[in-house]
Amino acid sequence: MTELTGFPTRKQLRDLKRREIVRCATVKFGTEGYENVTLEAIATELGVTKAALYNYCSSKNDLLMQCYELGMDLLVDAVETAMAGTGSAAERLAAGLKAYIVTMLRPDMQYLWSYTRPMVTSGDKRSVLDSRDKLDAMFRNVLNAGISDGSLRAELDPKLASLVILGAANWVGIWYREGGGQSPVEIAADVTGEALRGYLV
Amino acid sequence: MTELTGFPTRKQLRDLKRREIVRCATVKFGTEGYENVTLEAIATELGVTKAALYNYCSSKNDLLMQCYELGMDLLVDAVETAMAGTGSAAERLAAGLKAYIVTMLRPDMQYLWSYTRPMVTSGDKRSVLDSRDKLDAMFRNVLNAGISDGSLRAELDPKLASLVILGAANWVGIWYREGGGQSPVEIAADVTGEALRGYLV
DNA sequence: GCACTTTGGTAACCGAGGGTCATTAAGCTT
DNA sequence: AAGCTTAATGACCCTCGGTTACCAAAGTGC
């Protein structure tokens, strides 16, 4: 989010608009569901016509990809920050997982995540898949580090373990709905504890 | 799959056709994705017109629900059978989970499962949600049984544990793609072992 | 055997919505 | 001022989910 000062250049203005479109679409896709949101609706909300949107995306699906990309970036950032601490690998793993879940449960991410992610197929934008791989790699790395520093069980298989752990975490994004008594932070703590139970020494 | 002998009655014929439509739709939704399948395509493949389908379903989404229902029934049956053994609860849990994963990875279930499930919202057909609850209950029950018979750790929380375990299992349906070297049975065994690691005594 | 309803299908159509394109208005540049 | 680029518009097309009027064949009562 680079802020502008003075006269924005053409490029800056363009990027600003693009981001505004993506932000608007993210909220609408997230709360109403991809299929129920028309490009007309997005355009109207932004005070332009549908055709104008096509200056910033090549198709509705491409717009969805841009939304997803934004979400993935948030997620990567959150996990990266949480894992940057100086504790044991096990502690960093727990912190990263907790951050992952909490971020995923943000109101504007939640539905986007659970409802939309499945429509991102392997044929899609490379950058999206890159973020996905990056997240996976971050968790595998910290799992490996845990074996090295002795804070996680030595016999675990990082690849399998990351699948199980991320599976459990991603599942939260699917069943969690607001107003269920527990806050995202509480849920994240519970699920993190449960998912890592078999790996802590 | 009740087979017919002799002259089928009107009702039988009708139900036969309905099932054939659902079967066809399941395969197509599963392999091509819900959005990419037109009712025309399904109708053509069955040698009828689009309008004829509306004698057997009330909307495209309703057809999807019927597909999903079929899949859920298969899943419930598979798990029920696998869990019916006489071993310890831990053994039955492992068998059930393995059956769950293997069934989920059947070619005609796979995409339907990962791609389509998210579109089944809480406002949908009761029977679909019932199957979902039923599966969940089956796993929670066997977890409870495991605490009782001592084959699982006493301190586990069945609700949380079933979320984590099913989350890990469902995640497989999302990342698994055919031709990845490992067979569904092998994957099911690996993931089952990994997901239950923290719960076995 | 003949009217008469019921069932299951068809062809034609409708409207919503994604996507396109010629055109125009508003800056830059020289 | 002239010419070029950019961004937006409005009218349009096409696909596809869904509806409706109509028809043919199978069952049913007389």
Short mmCIF file of C-alpha atoms (C1' of nucleotides) in Angstrom, two decimals:
data_model
loop_
_atom_site.label_atom_id
_atom_site.label_comp_id
_atom_site.label_asym_id
_atom_site.label_seq_id
_atom_site.Cartn_x
_atom_site.Cartn_y
_atom_site.Cartn_z
CA MET A 1 0.00 0.00 0.00
CA THR A 2 2.33 2.75 -1.17
CA GLU A 3 0.70 6.07 -0.40
CA LEU A 4 0.70 8.80 -2.95
CA THR A 5 1.86 12.32 -2.43
CA GLY A 6 1.41 15.25 -4.72
CA PHE A 7 0.28 14.65 -8.25
CA PRO A 8 -0.14 10.98 -8.96
CA THR A 9 1.36 9.84 -12.19
CA ARG A 10 -0.63 8.02 -14.81
CA LYS A 11 0.83 4.70 -13.73
CA GLN A 12 0.15 5.31 -10.06
CA LEU A 13 -3.41 6.30 -10.77
CA ARG A 14 -3.95 3.25 -12.84
CA ASP A 15 -2.58 0.95 -10.18
CA LEU A 16 -4.63 2.70 -7.55
CA LYS A 17 -7.78 2.06 -9.50
CA ARG A 18 -6.86 -1.52 -10.14
CA ARG A 19 -6.34 -2.11 -6.46
CA GLU A 20 -9.62 -0.46 -5.64
CA ILE A 21 -11.40 -2.75 -8.06
CA VAL A 22 -9.75 -5.81 -6.57
CA ARG A 23 -10.57 -4.69 -3.06
CA CYS A 24 -14.20 -4.13 -3.94
CA ALA A 25 -14.42 -7.45 -5.75
CA THR A 26 -12.78 -9.27 -2.85
CA VAL A 27 -15.37 -8.03 -0.42
CA LYS A 28 -18.26 -8.83 -2.72
CA PHE A 29 -17.01 -12.23 -3.82
CA GLY A 30 -16.20 -12.99 -0.23
CA THR A 31 -19.55 -12.07 1.25
CA GLU A 32 -21.92 -12.90 -1.59
CA GLY A 33 -20.16 -15.69 -3.43
CA TYR A 34 -18.47 -15.56 -6.80
CA GLU A 35 -21.46 -16.70 -8.80
CA ASN A 36 -23.85 -14.28 -7.18
CA VAL A 37 -21.77 -11.23 -7.94
CA THR A 38 -22.17 -9.66 -11.37
CA LEU A 39 -19.58 -7.45 -12.96
CA GLU A 40 -22.36 -4.89 -13.30
CA ALA A 41 -22.72 -4.83 -9.53
CA ILE A 42 -19.02 -4.29 -8.97
CA ALA A 43 -18.90 -1.62 -11.63
CA THR A 44 -21.94 0.18 -10.24
CA GLU A 45 -20.50 0.16 -6.76
CA LEU A 46 -17.38 1.80 -8.14
CA GLY A 47 -19.36 4.27 -10.21
CA VAL A 48 -18.22 3.03 -13.60
CA THR A 49 -19.57 0.74 -16.29
CA LYS A 50 -18.90 -2.92 -16.69
CA ALA A 51 -16.80 -2.39 -19.79
CA ALA A 52 -14.44 -0.16 -17.84
CA LEU A 53 -13.45 -3.08 -15.63
CA TYR A 54 -12.04 -4.83 -18.64
CA ASN A 55 -9.28 -2.26 -18.72
CA TYR A 56 -7.99 -3.80 -15.50
CA CYS A 57 -8.77 -7.46 -15.86
CA SER A 58 -9.17 -9.77 -18.79
CA SER A 59 -12.17 -11.70 -17.50
CA LYS A 60 -14.28 -12.26 -14.42
CA ASN A 61 -12.15 -15.23 -13.59
CA ASP A 62 -9.01 -13.15 -13.92
CA LEU A 63 -10.48 -10.68 -11.46
CA LEU A 64 -11.04 -13.55 -9.09
CA MET A 65 -7.41 -14.56 -9.51
CA GLN A 66 -6.31 -11.05 -8.58
CA CYS A 67 -8.45 -11.24 -5.45
CA TYR A 68 -7.00 -14.57 -4.58
CA GLU A 69 -3.52 -13.27 -5.16
CA LEU A 70 -4.13 -10.41 -2.76
CA GLY A 71 -5.36 -12.86 -0.14
CA MET A 72 -2.38 -15.11 -0.61
CA ASP A 73 -0.03 -12.19 -0.18
CA LEU A 74 -1.69 -11.27 3.10
CA LEU A 75 -1.40 -14.86 4.20
CA VAL A 76 2.24 -15.20 3.25
CA ASP A 77 3.08 -11.95 5.01
CA ALA A 78 1.23 -12.93 8.16
CA VAL A 79 2.93 -16.31 8.39
CA GLU A 80 6.33 -14.93 7.50
CA THR A 81 6.10 -12.32 10.23
CA ALA A 82 4.86 -14.79 12.81
CA MET A 83 7.58 -17.26 12.02
CA ALA A 84 10.35 -14.67 12.13
CA GLY A 85 10.78 -14.96 15.90
CA THR A 86 13.81 -16.39 17.62
CA GLY A 87 12.20 -19.22 19.53
CA SER A 88 12.51 -22.93 18.83
CA ALA A 89 11.23 -24.27 15.54
CA ALA A 90 8.27 -25.76 17.35
CA GLU A 91 7.35 -22.37 18.74
CA ARG A 92 7.74 -20.71 15.38
CA LEU A 93 5.67 -23.42 13.76
CA ALA A 94 2.88 -22.87 16.26
CA ALA A 95 3.03 -19.11 15.83
CA GLY A 96 2.98 -19.41 12.06
CA LEU A 97 0.07 -21.79 12.07
CA LYS A 98 -1.89 -19.61 14.44
CA ALA A 99 -1.28 -16.56 12.25
CA TYR A 100 -2.27 -18.57 9.22
CA ILE A 101 -5.60 -19.53 10.73
CA VAL A 102 -6.38 -16.11 12.15
CA THR A 103 -5.66 -14.42 8.84
CA MET A 104 -7.75 -16.96 7.00
CA LEU A 105 -10.68 -16.22 9.25
CA ARG A 106 -10.72 -12.50 8.60
CA PRO A 107 -14.20 -11.64 7.42
CA ASP A 108 -13.04 -10.51 4.02
CA MET A 109 -10.85 -13.56 3.52
CA GLN A 110 -13.03 -16.27 4.89
CA TYR A 111 -15.53 -16.96 2.16
CA LEU A 112 -13.05 -15.99 -0.48
CA TRP A 113 -10.86 -18.66 0.89
CA SER A 114 -13.26 -21.50 1.36
CA TYR A 115 -15.54 -20.77 -1.51
CA THR A 116 -13.18 -19.50 -4.11
CA ARG A 117 -9.98 -21.38 -3.63
CA PRO A 118 -11.35 -24.51 -5.28
CA MET A 119 -11.86 -22.60 -8.50
CA VAL A 120 -8.18 -21.85 -8.72
CA THR A 121 -7.02 -24.68 -10.91
CA SER A 122 -3.52 -25.72 -11.82
CA GLY A 123 -3.91 -23.97 -15.13
CA ASP A 124 -4.14 -20.60 -13.48
CA LYS A 125 -1.85 -17.66 -13.00
CA ARG A 126 1.58 -18.73 -12.02
CA SER A 127 1.92 -16.20 -9.22
CA VAL A 128 -1.04 -17.68 -7.40
CA LEU A 129 0.43 -21.12 -7.42
CA ASP A 130 3.78 -19.68 -6.42
CA SER A 131 2.31 -18.22 -3.24
CA ARG A 132 0.76 -21.53 -2.51
CA ASP A 133 4.04 -23.34 -2.95
CA LYS A 134 5.78 -20.69 -0.92
CA LEU A 135 3.47 -21.21 2.04
CA ASP A 136 3.94 -24.92 1.79
CA ALA A 137 7.69 -24.51 1.66
CA MET A 138 7.69 -22.25 4.71
CA PHE A 139 5.96 -24.88 6.77
CA ARG A 140 8.15 -27.66 5.51
CA ASN A 141 11.22 -25.64 6.32
CA VAL A 142 10.21 -24.99 9.87
CA LEU A 143 9.33 -28.64 10.27
CA ASN A 144 12.81 -29.55 9.10
CA ALA A 145 14.28 -26.98 11.45
CA GLY A 146 12.33 -28.58 14.24
CA ILE A 147 13.92 -31.92 13.56
CA SER A 148 17.34 -30.31 13.59
CA ASP A 149 16.94 -28.31 16.78
CA GLY A 150 15.19 -31.17 18.51
CA SER A 151 11.97 -29.32 19.25
CA LEU A 152 9.94 -31.66 17.01
CA ARG A 153 9.93 -35.42 16.77
CA ALA A 154 12.76 -36.66 14.64
CA GLU A 155 10.79 -39.35 12.84
CA LEU A 156 8.24 -37.05 11.22
CA ASP A 157 8.04 -36.73 7.45
CA PRO A 158 7.96 -32.99 6.66
CA LYS A 159 6.04 -33.43 3.45
CA LEU A 160 3.29 -35.58 4.92
CA ALA A 161 3.19 -33.57 8.11
CA SER A 162 2.74 -30.28 6.32
CA LEU A 163 -0.11 -31.74 4.32
CA VAL A 164 -1.88 -32.92 7.43
CA ILE A 165 -1.27 -29.74 9.37
CA LEU A 166 -2.28 -27.41 6.55
CA GLY A 167 -5.23 -29.64 5.79
CA ALA A 168 -6.51 -29.31 9.29
CA ALA A 169 -5.94 -25.57 9.22
CA ASN A 170 -7.58 -25.03 5.84
CA TRP A 171 -10.55 -27.02 6.98
CA VAL A 172 -11.19 -24.43 9.64
CA GLY A 173 -11.75 -21.85 6.95
CA ILE A 174 -14.50 -24.03 5.60
CA TRP A 175 -16.51 -24.80 8.70
CA TYR A 176 -15.93 -21.60 10.64
CA ARG A 177 -18.74 -19.08 10.56
CA GLU A 178 -18.90 -15.87 12.51
CA GLY A 179 -20.88 -15.75 15.70
CA GLY A 180 -20.09 -19.28 16.80
CA GLY A 181 -19.12 -18.35 20.32
CA GLN A 182 -15.38 -18.65 19.88
CA SER A 183 -13.25 -15.92 18.43
CA PRO A 184 -10.87 -16.62 15.55
CA VAL A 185 -7.94 -16.24 17.91
CA GLU A 186 -9.31 -18.85 20.30
CA ILE A 187 -10.10 -21.21 17.49
CA ALA A 188 -6.66 -20.74 16.00
CA ALA A 189 -5.07 -21.57 19.32
CA ASP A 190 -7.20 -24.68 19.81
CA VAL A 191 -6.71 -26.03 16.33
CA THR A 192 -3.00 -25.28 16.37
CA GLY A 193 -2.59 -27.17 19.58
CA GLU A 194 -4.58 -30.08 18.27
CA ALA A 195 -2.91 -30.26 14.88
CA LEU A 196 0.59 -30.19 16.33
CA ARG A 197 -0.15 -32.59 19.11
CA GLY A 198 1.51 -35.52 17.39
CA TYR A 199 4.66 -33.64 16.48
CA LEU A 200 5.84 -31.94 19.63
CA VAL A 201 8.54 -33.75 21.54
CA MET B 1 -28.96 -50.32 -7.34
CA THR B 2 -32.07 -52.46 -7.44
CA GLU B 3 -32.10 -54.38 -10.70
CA LEU B 4 -35.26 -54.67 -12.70
CA THR B 5 -36.75 -57.83 -14.02
CA GLY B 6 -39.60 -58.16 -16.44
CA PHE B 7 -41.69 -55.16 -17.27
CA PRO B 8 -40.55 -52.13 -15.37
CA THR B 9 -43.34 -50.11 -13.89
CA ARG B 10 -43.74 -46.46 -14.61
CA LYS B 11 -42.20 -45.52 -11.27
CA GLN B 12 -39.22 -47.80 -11.73
CA LEU B 13 -38.58 -46.44 -15.17
CA ARG B 14 -38.75 -42.91 -13.92
CA ASP B 15 -36.35 -43.59 -11.09
CA LEU B 16 -34.00 -45.40 -13.44
CA LYS B 17 -33.85 -42.38 -15.69
CA ARG B 18 -33.37 -40.03 -12.81
CA ARG B 19 -30.44 -42.06 -11.57
CA GLU B 20 -28.92 -42.17 -15.03
CA ILE B 21 -29.12 -38.39 -15.23
CA VAL B 22 -27.47 -38.00 -11.87
CA ARG B 23 -24.76 -40.47 -12.76
CA CYS B 24 -24.02 -38.67 -16.00
CA ALA B 25 -24.03 -35.29 -14.30
CA THR B 26 -21.75 -36.55 -11.54
CA VAL B 27 -19.12 -37.66 -14.02
CA LYS B 28 -19.29 -34.45 -15.99
CA PHE B 29 -19.38 -32.11 -13.01
CA GLY B 30 -16.59 -34.14 -11.50
CA THR B 31 -14.26 -34.08 -14.48
CA GLU B 32 -15.08 -30.75 -16.09
CA GLY B 33 -16.24 -28.60 -13.20
CA TYR B 34 -19.74 -27.43 -12.39
CA GLU B 35 -19.51 -24.13 -14.21
CA ASN B 36 -18.08 -25.61 -17.37
CA VAL B 37 -20.86 -28.14 -17.78
CA THR B 38 -24.02 -26.96 -19.50
CA LEU B 39 -27.34 -28.66 -19.12
CA GLU B 40 -27.35 -28.91 -22.89
CA ALA B 41 -24.23 -31.03 -22.75
CA ILE B 42 -25.70 -33.38 -20.20
CA ALA B 43 -28.95 -33.62 -22.14
CA THR B 44 -27.18 -34.27 -25.42
CA GLU B 45 -25.06 -36.99 -23.89
CA LEU B 46 -28.25 -38.66 -22.69
CA GLY B 47 -29.96 -38.17 -26.03
CA VAL B 48 -32.68 -35.84 -24.82
CA THR B 49 -33.27 -32.12 -24.75
CA LYS B 50 -32.42 -29.77 -21.97
CA ALA B 51 -36.05 -29.19 -21.06
CA ALA B 52 -36.52 -32.90 -20.43
CA LEU B 53 -34.05 -32.74 -17.56
CA TYR B 54 -36.39 -30.42 -15.73
CA ASN B 55 -38.74 -33.35 -15.29
CA TYR B 56 -36.18 -34.82 -12.91
CA CYS B 57 -34.65 -31.82 -11.22
CA SER B 58 -35.83 -28.36 -10.41
CA SER B 59 -32.65 -26.50 -11.32
CA LYS B 60 -29.02 -27.01 -12.19
CA ASN B 61 -28.15 -26.50 -8.57
CA ASP B 62 -30.69 -29.09 -7.53
CA LEU B 63 -29.05 -31.54 -9.91
CA LEU B 64 -25.76 -30.78 -8.24
CA MET B 65 -27.35 -31.51 -4.89
CA GLN B 66 -28.52 -34.87 -6.14
CA CYS B 67 -24.99 -35.66 -7.30
CA TYR B 68 -23.59 -34.62 -3.99
CA GLU B 69 -26.17 -36.69 -2.18
CA LEU B 70 -25.17 -39.74 -4.18
CA GLY B 71 -21.54 -39.15 -3.30
CA MET B 72 -22.31 -38.68 0.35
CA ASP B 73 -24.24 -41.93 0.41
CA LEU B 74 -21.30 -43.77 -1.07
CA LEU B 75 -19.04 -42.20 1.50
CA VAL B 76 -21.28 -42.97 4.45
CA ASP B 77 -21.66 -46.58 3.29
CA ALA B 78 -17.93 -47.02 2.80
CA VAL B 79 -17.08 -45.66 6.23
CA GLU B 80 -19.89 -47.53 7.94
CA THR B 81 -18.75 -50.82 6.44
CA ALA B 82 -15.12 -50.20 7.28
CA MET B 83 -15.93 -49.27 10.85
CA ALA B 84 -18.18 -52.26 11.42
CA GLY B 85 -15.28 -54.54 12.36
CA THR B 86 -14.67 -55.96 15.80
CA GLY B 87 -11.25 -54.53 16.50
CA SER B 88 -10.38 -51.78 18.93
CA ALA B 89 -11.80 -48.35 18.40
CA ALA B 90 -8.41 -47.18 17.21
CA GLU B 91 -8.36 -49.89 14.57
CA ARG B 92 -11.90 -49.10 13.49
CA LEU B 93 -11.05 -45.40 13.34
CA ALA B 94 -8.08 -46.08 11.10
CA ALA B 95 -10.10 -48.39 8.86
CA GLY B 96 -12.90 -45.86 8.59
CA LEU B 97 -10.56 -43.02 7.78
CA LYS B 98 -8.76 -45.08 5.17
CA ALA B 99 -12.07 -46.03 3.54
CA TYR B 100 -13.13 -42.39 3.66
CA ILE B 101 -10.03 -41.24 1.82
CA VAL B 102 -10.03 -44.03 -0.73
CA THR B 103 -13.67 -43.45 -1.58
CA MET B 104 -13.12 -39.73 -1.83
CA LEU B 105 -10.33 -40.32 -4.34
CA ARG B 106 -12.42 -42.38 -6.73
CA PRO B 107 -12.13 -40.68 -10.12
CA ASP B 108 -15.81 -39.88 -10.26
CA MET B 109 -15.89 -38.52 -6.72
CA GLN B 110 -12.69 -36.59 -6.55
CA TYR B 111 -13.38 -33.33 -8.30
CA LEU B 112 -17.01 -33.46 -7.33
CA TRP B 113 -15.82 -33.54 -3.80
CA SER B 114 -13.19 -30.87 -3.80
CA TYR B 115 -14.67 -28.60 -6.36
CA THR B 116 -18.32 -28.86 -5.68
CA ARG B 117 -18.64 -29.32 -1.96
CA PRO B 118 -18.04 -25.64 -1.26
CA MET B 119 -21.15 -24.74 -3.22
CA VAL B 120 -23.30 -26.75 -0.88
CA THR B 121 -24.35 -24.05 1.52
CA SER B 122 -26.20 -24.34 4.77
CA GLY B 123 -29.38 -23.33 3.02
CA ASP B 124 -29.41 -26.48 0.96
CA LYS B 125 -31.28 -29.71 0.99
CA ARG B 126 -31.57 -31.14 4.44
CA SER B 127 -30.58 -34.66 3.43
CA VAL B 128 -27.20 -33.47 2.22
CA LEU B 129 -26.40 -31.81 5.49
CA ASP B 130 -27.69 -34.83 7.32
CA SER B 131 -25.15 -37.07 5.62
CA ARG B 132 -22.47 -34.62 6.54
CA ASP B 133 -23.51 -34.60 10.17
CA LYS B 134 -23.81 -38.35 10.13
CA LEU B 135 -20.23 -38.78 8.96
CA ASP B 136 -19.05 -36.36 11.56
CA ALA B 137 -20.99 -38.20 14.25
CA MET B 138 -19.56 -41.55 13.20
CA PHE B 139 -16.05 -40.31 13.66
CA ARG B 140 -16.81 -38.62 16.95
CA ASN B 141 -18.43 -41.79 18.21
CA VAL B 142 -15.47 -43.97 17.41
CA LEU B 143 -13.20 -41.40 19.02
CA ASN B 144 -15.29 -41.59 22.17
CA ALA B 145 -15.22 -45.37 22.00
CA GLY B 146 -11.46 -45.17 21.77
CA ILE B 147 -11.27 -43.23 24.98
CA SER B 148 -13.49 -45.80 26.66
CA ASP B 149 -11.66 -48.89 25.49
CA GLY B 150 -8.28 -47.28 26.06
CA SER B 151 -7.07 -47.57 22.50
CA LEU B 152 -6.89 -43.79 22.11
CA ARG B 153 -5.46 -41.13 24.39
CA ALA B 154 -7.87 -40.24 27.13
CA GLU B 155 -7.23 -36.52 27.04
CA LEU B 156 -8.34 -35.94 23.45
CA ASP B 157 -11.33 -33.76 22.67
CA PRO B 158 -13.52 -35.70 20.21
CA LYS B 159 -14.98 -32.62 18.63
CA LEU B 160 -11.66 -30.92 17.99
CA ALA B 161 -9.99 -34.16 17.03
CA SER B 162 -12.61 -35.06 14.46
CA LEU B 163 -12.24 -31.61 12.92
CA VAL B 164 -8.51 -31.98 12.60
CA ILE B 165 -8.66 -35.54 11.33
CA LEU B 166 -11.40 -34.92 8.81
CA GLY B 167 -9.71 -31.69 7.79
CA ALA B 168 -6.53 -33.53 6.97
CA ALA B 169 -8.48 -36.19 5.11
CA ASN B 170 -10.60 -33.77 3.13
CA TRP B 171 -7.52 -31.85 2.17
CA VAL B 172 -6.27 -34.92 0.36
CA GLY B 173 -9.23 -34.73 -1.97
CA ILE B 174 -8.12 -31.27 -2.89
CA TRP B 175 -4.47 -31.77 -3.67
CA TYR B 176 -4.56 -35.31 -4.96
CA ARG B 177 -4.43 -35.71 -8.71
CA GLU B 178 -4.22 -38.94 -10.62
CA GLY B 179 -0.89 -40.12 -11.88
CA GLY B 180 1.15 -38.83 -8.99
CA GLY B 181 3.06 -42.02 -8.40
CA GLN B 182 1.16 -43.16 -5.34
CA SER B 183 -2.12 -45.00 -5.53
CA PRO B 184 -5.13 -43.81 -3.55
CA VAL B 185 -4.77 -46.78 -1.24
CA GLU B 186 -1.16 -45.94 -0.45
CA ILE B 187 -1.99 -42.30 0.10
CA ALA B 188 -4.90 -43.20 2.33
CA ALA B 189 -2.65 -45.38 4.44
CA ASP B 190 0.02 -42.69 4.74
CA VAL B 191 -2.35 -39.89 5.58
CA THR B 192 -4.32 -42.01 8.00
CA GLY B 193 -1.18 -42.93 9.85
CA GLU B 194 -0.04 -39.34 9.95
CA ALA B 195 -3.38 -37.85 10.99
CA LEU B 196 -3.85 -40.31 13.82
CA ARG B 197 -0.29 -40.10 15.05
CA GLY B 198 -1.12 -37.85 17.94
CA TYR B 199 -4.06 -39.87 19.15
CA LEU B 200 -2.86 -43.43 19.38
CA VAL B 201 -1.78 -44.56 22.83
"C1'" DG C 1 -62.97 -49.48 -29.90
"C1'" DC C 2 -63.23 -44.65 -28.32
"C1'" DA C 3 -62.87 -40.37 -25.58
"C1'" DC C 4 -59.94 -38.48 -21.92
"C1'" DT C 5 -56.50 -37.79 -18.72
"C1'" DT C 6 -51.66 -38.35 -17.36
"C1'" DT C 7 -46.82 -38.57 -18.42
"C1'" DG C 8 -42.66 -37.34 -20.67
"C1'" DG C 9 -40.95 -35.18 -24.12
"C1'" DT C 10 -39.89 -31.27 -27.73
"C1'" DA C 11 -39.23 -26.70 -29.96
"C1'" DA C 12 -39.29 -22.07 -29.35
"C1'" DC C 13 -38.58 -18.52 -26.59
"C1'" DC C 14 -37.00 -15.26 -22.55
"C1'" DG C 15 -33.78 -12.72 -19.72
"C1'" DA C 16 -29.52 -12.38 -17.19
"C1'" DG C 17 -24.96 -11.81 -17.53
"C1'" DG C 18 -20.07 -12.28 -19.50
"C1'" DG C 19 -17.51 -10.33 -23.03
"C1'" DT C 20 -16.55 -7.16 -27.35
"C1'" DC C 21 -16.09 -3.03 -30.09
"C1'" DA C 22 -16.58 1.45 -32.28
"C1'" DT C 23 -16.59 5.79 -30.55
"C1'" DT C 24 -15.68 9.71 -27.66
"C1'" DA C 25 -13.68 12.57 -24.03
"C1'" DA C 26 -9.62 13.82 -21.55
"C1'" DG C 27 -5.06 14.29 -20.91
"C1'" DC C 28 0.11 14.39 -22.70
"C1'" DT C 29 3.70 15.73 -26.08
"C1'" DT C 30 5.94 18.58 -29.43
"C1'" DA D 1 -2.81 23.92 -32.33
"C1'" DA D 2 -2.17 19.12 -34.01
"C1'" DG D 3 -1.63 14.57 -33.10
"C1'" DC D 4 -1.23 10.61 -30.12
"C1'" DT D 5 -2.47 7.73 -26.03
"C1'" DT D 6 -5.52 6.31 -22.41
"C1'" DA D 7 -9.74 5.35 -20.16
"C1'" DA D 8 -14.36 5.21 -20.23
"C1'" DT D 9 -18.93 4.67 -22.50
"C1'" DG D 10 -23.10 2.53 -24.56
"C1'" DA D 11 -24.76 -0.44 -27.72
"C1'" DC D 12 -24.36 -4.87 -29.05
"C1'" DC D 13 -23.66 -10.23 -29.29
"C1'" DC D 14 -23.84 -14.90 -27.48
"C1'" DT D 15 -24.21 -18.41 -24.21
"C1'" DC D 16 -26.88 -20.65 -21.00
"C1'" DG D 17 -30.29 -21.40 -17.21
"C1'" DG D 18 -35.02 -21.59 -17.02
"C1'" DT D 19 -40.09 -21.37 -18.86
"C1'" DT D 20 -44.03 -22.28 -21.66
"C1'" DA D 21 -47.12 -23.94 -25.25
"C1'" DC D 22 -47.80 -27.84 -27.50
"C1'" DC D 23 -47.63 -32.88 -28.90
"C1'" DA D 24 -47.36 -38.04 -28.77
"C1'" DA D 25 -47.88 -42.10 -26.47
"C1'" DA D 26 -49.33 -44.85 -22.71
"C1'" DG D 27 -52.78 -45.96 -19.35
"C1'" DT D 28 -57.97 -45.78 -17.94
"C1'" DG D 29 -63.14 -45.70 -17.84
"C1'" DC D 30 -67.11 -46.57 -20.74
#
